[in-house]
Short mmCIF file of C-alpha atoms and ligand atoms in Angstrom, two decimals:
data_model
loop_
_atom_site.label_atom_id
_atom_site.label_comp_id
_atom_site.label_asym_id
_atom_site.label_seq_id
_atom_site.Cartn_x
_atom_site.Cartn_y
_atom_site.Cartn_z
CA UNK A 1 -20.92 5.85 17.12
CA UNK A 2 -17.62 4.36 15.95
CA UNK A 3 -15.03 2.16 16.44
CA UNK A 4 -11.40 2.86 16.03
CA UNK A 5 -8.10 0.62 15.28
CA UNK A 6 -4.89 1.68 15.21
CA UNK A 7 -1.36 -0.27 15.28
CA UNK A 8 2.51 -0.15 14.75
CA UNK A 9 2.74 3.69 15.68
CA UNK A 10 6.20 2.48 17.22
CA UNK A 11 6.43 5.36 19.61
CA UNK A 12 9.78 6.20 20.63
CA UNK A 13 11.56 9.34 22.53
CA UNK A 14 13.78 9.88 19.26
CA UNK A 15 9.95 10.42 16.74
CA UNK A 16 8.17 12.74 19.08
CA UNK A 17 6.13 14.25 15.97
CA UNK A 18 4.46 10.52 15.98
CA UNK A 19 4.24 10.66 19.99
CA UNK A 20 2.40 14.08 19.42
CA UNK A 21 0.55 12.89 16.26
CA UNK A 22 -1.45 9.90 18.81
CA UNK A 23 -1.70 12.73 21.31
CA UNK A 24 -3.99 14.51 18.78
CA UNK A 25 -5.91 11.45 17.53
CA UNK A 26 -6.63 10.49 20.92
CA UNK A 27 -8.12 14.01 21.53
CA UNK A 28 -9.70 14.65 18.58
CA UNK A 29 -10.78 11.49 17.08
CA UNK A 30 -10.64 8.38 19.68
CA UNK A 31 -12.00 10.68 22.69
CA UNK A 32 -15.45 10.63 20.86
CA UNK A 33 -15.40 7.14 19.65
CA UNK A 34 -17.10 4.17 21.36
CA UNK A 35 -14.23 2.05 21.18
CA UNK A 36 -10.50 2.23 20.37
CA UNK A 37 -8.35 -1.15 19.57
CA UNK A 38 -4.87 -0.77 19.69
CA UNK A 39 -3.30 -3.79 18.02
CA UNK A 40 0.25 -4.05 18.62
CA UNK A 41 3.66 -2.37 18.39
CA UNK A 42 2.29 1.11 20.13
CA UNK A 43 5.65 1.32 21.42
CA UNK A 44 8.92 0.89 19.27
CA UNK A 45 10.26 -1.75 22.78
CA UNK A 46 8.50 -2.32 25.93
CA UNK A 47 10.72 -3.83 28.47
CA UNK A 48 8.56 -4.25 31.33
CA UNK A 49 5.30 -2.50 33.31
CA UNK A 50 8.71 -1.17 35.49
CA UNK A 51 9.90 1.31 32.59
CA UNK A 52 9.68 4.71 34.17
CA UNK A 53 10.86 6.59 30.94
CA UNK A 54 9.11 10.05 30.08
CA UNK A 55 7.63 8.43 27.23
CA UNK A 56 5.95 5.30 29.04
CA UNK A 57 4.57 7.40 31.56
CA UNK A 58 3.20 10.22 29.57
CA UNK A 59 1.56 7.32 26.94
CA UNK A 60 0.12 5.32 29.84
CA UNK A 61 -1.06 8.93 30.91
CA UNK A 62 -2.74 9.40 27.84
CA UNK A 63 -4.22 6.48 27.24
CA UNK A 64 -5.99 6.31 30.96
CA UNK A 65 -7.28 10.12 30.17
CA UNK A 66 -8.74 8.16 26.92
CA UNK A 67 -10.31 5.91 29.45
CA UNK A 68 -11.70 7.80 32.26
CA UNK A 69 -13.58 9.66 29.54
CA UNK A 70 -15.52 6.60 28.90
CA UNK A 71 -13.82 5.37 25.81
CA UNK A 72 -13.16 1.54 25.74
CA UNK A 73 -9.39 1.16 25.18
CA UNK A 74 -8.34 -2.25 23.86
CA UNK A 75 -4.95 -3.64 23.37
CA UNK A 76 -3.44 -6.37 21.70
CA UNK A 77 0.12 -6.73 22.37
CA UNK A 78 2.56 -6.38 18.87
CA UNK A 79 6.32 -8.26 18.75
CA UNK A 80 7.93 -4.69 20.19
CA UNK A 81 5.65 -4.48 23.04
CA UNK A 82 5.04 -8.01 23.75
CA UNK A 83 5.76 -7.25 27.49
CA UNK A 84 2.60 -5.12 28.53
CA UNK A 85 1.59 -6.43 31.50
CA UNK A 86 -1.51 -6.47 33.80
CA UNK A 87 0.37 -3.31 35.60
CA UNK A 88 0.48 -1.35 31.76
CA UNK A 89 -3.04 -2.41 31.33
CA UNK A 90 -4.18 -1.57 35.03
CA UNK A 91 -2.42 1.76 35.17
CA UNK A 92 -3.38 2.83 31.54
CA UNK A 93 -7.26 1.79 31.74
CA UNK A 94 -6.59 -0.78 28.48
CA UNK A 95 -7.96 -4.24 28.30
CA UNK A 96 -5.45 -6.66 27.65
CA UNK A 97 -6.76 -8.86 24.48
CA UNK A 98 -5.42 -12.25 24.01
CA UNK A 99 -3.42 -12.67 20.79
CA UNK A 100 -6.02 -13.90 18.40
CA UNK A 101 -9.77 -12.07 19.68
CA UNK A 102 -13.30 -12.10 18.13
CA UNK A 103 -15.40 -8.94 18.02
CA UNK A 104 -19.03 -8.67 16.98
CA UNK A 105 -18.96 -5.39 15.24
CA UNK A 106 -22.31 -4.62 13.28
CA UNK A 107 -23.51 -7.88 13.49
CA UNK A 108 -20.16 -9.65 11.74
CA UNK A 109 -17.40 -11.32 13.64
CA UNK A 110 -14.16 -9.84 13.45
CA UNK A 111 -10.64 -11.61 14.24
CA UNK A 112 -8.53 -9.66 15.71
CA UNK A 113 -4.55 -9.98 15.56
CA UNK A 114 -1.33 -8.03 15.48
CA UNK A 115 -0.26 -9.71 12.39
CA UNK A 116 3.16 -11.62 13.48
CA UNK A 117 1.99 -14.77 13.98
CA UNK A 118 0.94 -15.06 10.39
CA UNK A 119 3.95 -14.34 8.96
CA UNK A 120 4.88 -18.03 8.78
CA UNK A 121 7.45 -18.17 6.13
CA UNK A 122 9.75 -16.15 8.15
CA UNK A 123 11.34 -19.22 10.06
CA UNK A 124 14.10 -17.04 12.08
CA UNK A 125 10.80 -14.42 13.14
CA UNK A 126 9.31 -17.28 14.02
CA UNK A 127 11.75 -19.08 15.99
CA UNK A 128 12.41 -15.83 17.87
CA UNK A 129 9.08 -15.59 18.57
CA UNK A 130 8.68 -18.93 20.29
CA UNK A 131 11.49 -18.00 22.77
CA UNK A 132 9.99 -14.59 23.25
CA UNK A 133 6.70 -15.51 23.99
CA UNK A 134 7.68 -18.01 26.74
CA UNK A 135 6.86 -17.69 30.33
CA UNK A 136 9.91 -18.79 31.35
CA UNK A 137 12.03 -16.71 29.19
CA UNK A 138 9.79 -13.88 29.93
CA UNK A 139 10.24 -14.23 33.68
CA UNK A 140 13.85 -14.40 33.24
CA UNK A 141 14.04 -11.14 31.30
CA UNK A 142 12.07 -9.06 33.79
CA UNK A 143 14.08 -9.96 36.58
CA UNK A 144 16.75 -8.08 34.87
CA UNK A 145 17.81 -4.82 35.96
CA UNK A 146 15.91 -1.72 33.91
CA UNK A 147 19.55 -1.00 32.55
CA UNK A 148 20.07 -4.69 31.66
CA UNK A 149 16.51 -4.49 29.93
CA UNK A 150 17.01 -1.57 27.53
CA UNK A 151 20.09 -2.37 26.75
CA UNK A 152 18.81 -6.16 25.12
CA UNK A 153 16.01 -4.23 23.45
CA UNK A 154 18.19 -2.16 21.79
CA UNK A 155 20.58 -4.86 20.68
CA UNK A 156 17.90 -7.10 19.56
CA UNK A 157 16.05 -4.03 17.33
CA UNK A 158 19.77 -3.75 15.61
CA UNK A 159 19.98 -7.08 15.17
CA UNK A 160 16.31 -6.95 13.65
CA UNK A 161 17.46 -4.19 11.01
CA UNK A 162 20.20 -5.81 9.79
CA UNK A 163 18.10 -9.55 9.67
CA UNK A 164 15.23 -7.84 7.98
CA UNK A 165 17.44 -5.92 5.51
CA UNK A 166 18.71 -9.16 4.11
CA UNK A 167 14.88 -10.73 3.64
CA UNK A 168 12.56 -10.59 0.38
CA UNK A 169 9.66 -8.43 0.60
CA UNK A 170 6.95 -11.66 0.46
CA UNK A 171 9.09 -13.99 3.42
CA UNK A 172 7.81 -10.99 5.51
CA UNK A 173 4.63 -10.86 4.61
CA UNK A 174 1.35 -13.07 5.48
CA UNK A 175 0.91 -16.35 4.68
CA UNK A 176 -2.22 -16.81 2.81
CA UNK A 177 -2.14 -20.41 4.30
CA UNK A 178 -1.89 -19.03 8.06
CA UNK A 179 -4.30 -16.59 7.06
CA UNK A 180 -6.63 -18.51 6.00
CA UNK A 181 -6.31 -20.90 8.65
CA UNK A 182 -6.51 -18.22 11.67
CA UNK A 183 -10.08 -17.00 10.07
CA UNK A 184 -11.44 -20.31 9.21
CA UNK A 185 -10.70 -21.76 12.72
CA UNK A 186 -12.28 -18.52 14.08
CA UNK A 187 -15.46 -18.72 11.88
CA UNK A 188 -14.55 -15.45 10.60
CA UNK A 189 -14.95 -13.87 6.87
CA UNK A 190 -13.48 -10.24 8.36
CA UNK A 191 -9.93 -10.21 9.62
CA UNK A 192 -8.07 -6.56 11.05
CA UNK A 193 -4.26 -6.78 11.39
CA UNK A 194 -1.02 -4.52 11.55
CA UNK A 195 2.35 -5.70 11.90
CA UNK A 196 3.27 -5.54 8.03
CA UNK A 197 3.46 -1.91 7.61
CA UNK A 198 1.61 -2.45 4.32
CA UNK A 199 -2.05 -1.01 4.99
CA UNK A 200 -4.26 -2.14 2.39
CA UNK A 201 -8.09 -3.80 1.91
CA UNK A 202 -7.74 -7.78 0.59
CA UNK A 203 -10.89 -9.42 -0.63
CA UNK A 204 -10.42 -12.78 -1.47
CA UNK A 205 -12.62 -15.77 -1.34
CA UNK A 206 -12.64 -18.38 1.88
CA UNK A 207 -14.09 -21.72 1.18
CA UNK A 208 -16.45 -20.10 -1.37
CA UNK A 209 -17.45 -17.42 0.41
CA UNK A 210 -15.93 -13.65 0.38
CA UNK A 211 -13.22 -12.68 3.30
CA UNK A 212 -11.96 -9.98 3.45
CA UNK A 213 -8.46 -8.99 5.30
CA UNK A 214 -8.13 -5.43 6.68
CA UNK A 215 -4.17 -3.96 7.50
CA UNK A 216 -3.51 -1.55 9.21
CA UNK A 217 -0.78 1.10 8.58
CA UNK A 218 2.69 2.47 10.28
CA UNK A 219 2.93 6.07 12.00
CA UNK A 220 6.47 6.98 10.37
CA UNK A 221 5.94 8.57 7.30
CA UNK A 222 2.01 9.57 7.97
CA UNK A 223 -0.25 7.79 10.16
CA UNK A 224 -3.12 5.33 9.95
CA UNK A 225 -6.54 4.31 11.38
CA UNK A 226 -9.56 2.07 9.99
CA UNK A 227 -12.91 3.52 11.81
CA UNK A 228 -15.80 1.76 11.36
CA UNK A 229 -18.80 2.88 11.29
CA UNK A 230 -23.19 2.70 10.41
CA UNK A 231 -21.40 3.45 6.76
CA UNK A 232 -19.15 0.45 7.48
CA UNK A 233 -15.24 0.38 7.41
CA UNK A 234 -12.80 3.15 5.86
CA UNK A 235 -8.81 2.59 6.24
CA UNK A 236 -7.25 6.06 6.09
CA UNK A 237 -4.20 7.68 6.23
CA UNK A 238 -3.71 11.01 7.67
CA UNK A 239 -0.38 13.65 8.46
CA UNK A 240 1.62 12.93 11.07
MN1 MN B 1 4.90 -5.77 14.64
#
């Protein structure tokens, strides 16, 4: 029995070795696990449950073969795919996770995030991310034409690139504040997050007692998974 999480594979049309890389993990690796938790950015944009691109359909696809199989598929939506929808999660067989979640996973409580949310000292993310994540602005954006749709995504990724370019390395990181904060108010010591792109184990100590922080890795140059376990948790990295 194991569990599986995986995030920020940023699937795209233009990286189809990553598109084919999840196509093998699902088969060979997630197919006979218990339970797989997607935490954010599996797509490089998601513009609405509407997109009837190759790629969407073929993931969705994929991901409700996963399903139908028995596998528990979980998602947790990431800052590029923010926009999955109760049609995505319908038509792929994923559950829909809320953007903070608690697992029980051999006996310990887990939190559960994409990662974004604790990147605090990144005021322009931030801001962005307040507009974004409104269900007003939301409602206005999917009422735009397909077209109109891609076309923002596309502009808003370049104007990511060129905003990130510009940033240090640590404004884009956590916040060990927000970090800290997210897992105390959670009653959690274990916390699993992507979103950085900089997969690594943190132990650190929580109000006197151990914590550790868990993050996941990207799917551009090679891929990444944390599978847990009876032996416990193992972050790996494997070729795309
Ligand atoms: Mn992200």
């Amino acid at each position: 029995m194991s569990v599986l999480f995986i995030s920020d594979l940023h699937l795209d049309a233009n990286r189809p070795e990553a598109t084919r890389a999840f196509h093998r993990f699902l088969d060979q690796r997630a197919a006979s696990a218990e339970a797989l938790y997607v935490l954010g950015d599996l797509f490089e944009a998601w513009v609405g449950d509407d997109d009837d691109s190759p790629l969407a359909q073929e993931i969705i696809a994929a991901l409700a073969q996963l399903a139908a199989g028995g596998a528990s598929v979980f998602f947790t939506r990431g800052n590029r795919d923010f926009l999955a929808g109760e049609e995505f999660a319908r038509r792929s067989g994923v559950r829909l996770l809320k953007e903070t979640s608690v697992i029980e996973i051999g006996g310990e409580r887990v939190l559960l995030m994409h990662g974004d949310s604790l990147c605090a000292d990144d005021t322009d993310y931030q801001e962005f991310r307040a507009m974004v994540r409104d269900p007003g602005w939301q409602a206005q954006f999917l009422a735009l034409p397909l077209m109109a749709r891609r076309a923002l995504a596309a502009q808003a990724r370049d104007a990511s690139r060129v905003s990130t370019r510009g940033k240090p390395m640590e404004i884009m990181d956590v916040n060990a504040a927000a970090v800290a904060e997210a897992m105390r108010s959670h009653g959690v010591r274990r916390l699993i997050h992507g979103h950085t792109h900089r997969p690594a184990v943190h132990e650190f100590n929580l109000d006197g007692e151990r914590a550790t922080r868990m993050v996941l890795g990207d799917w551009f140059r090679r891929g990444w998974a944390l599978e847990w376990d009876e032996a416990g948790f193992r972050l790996e990295a494997f070729d795309l």
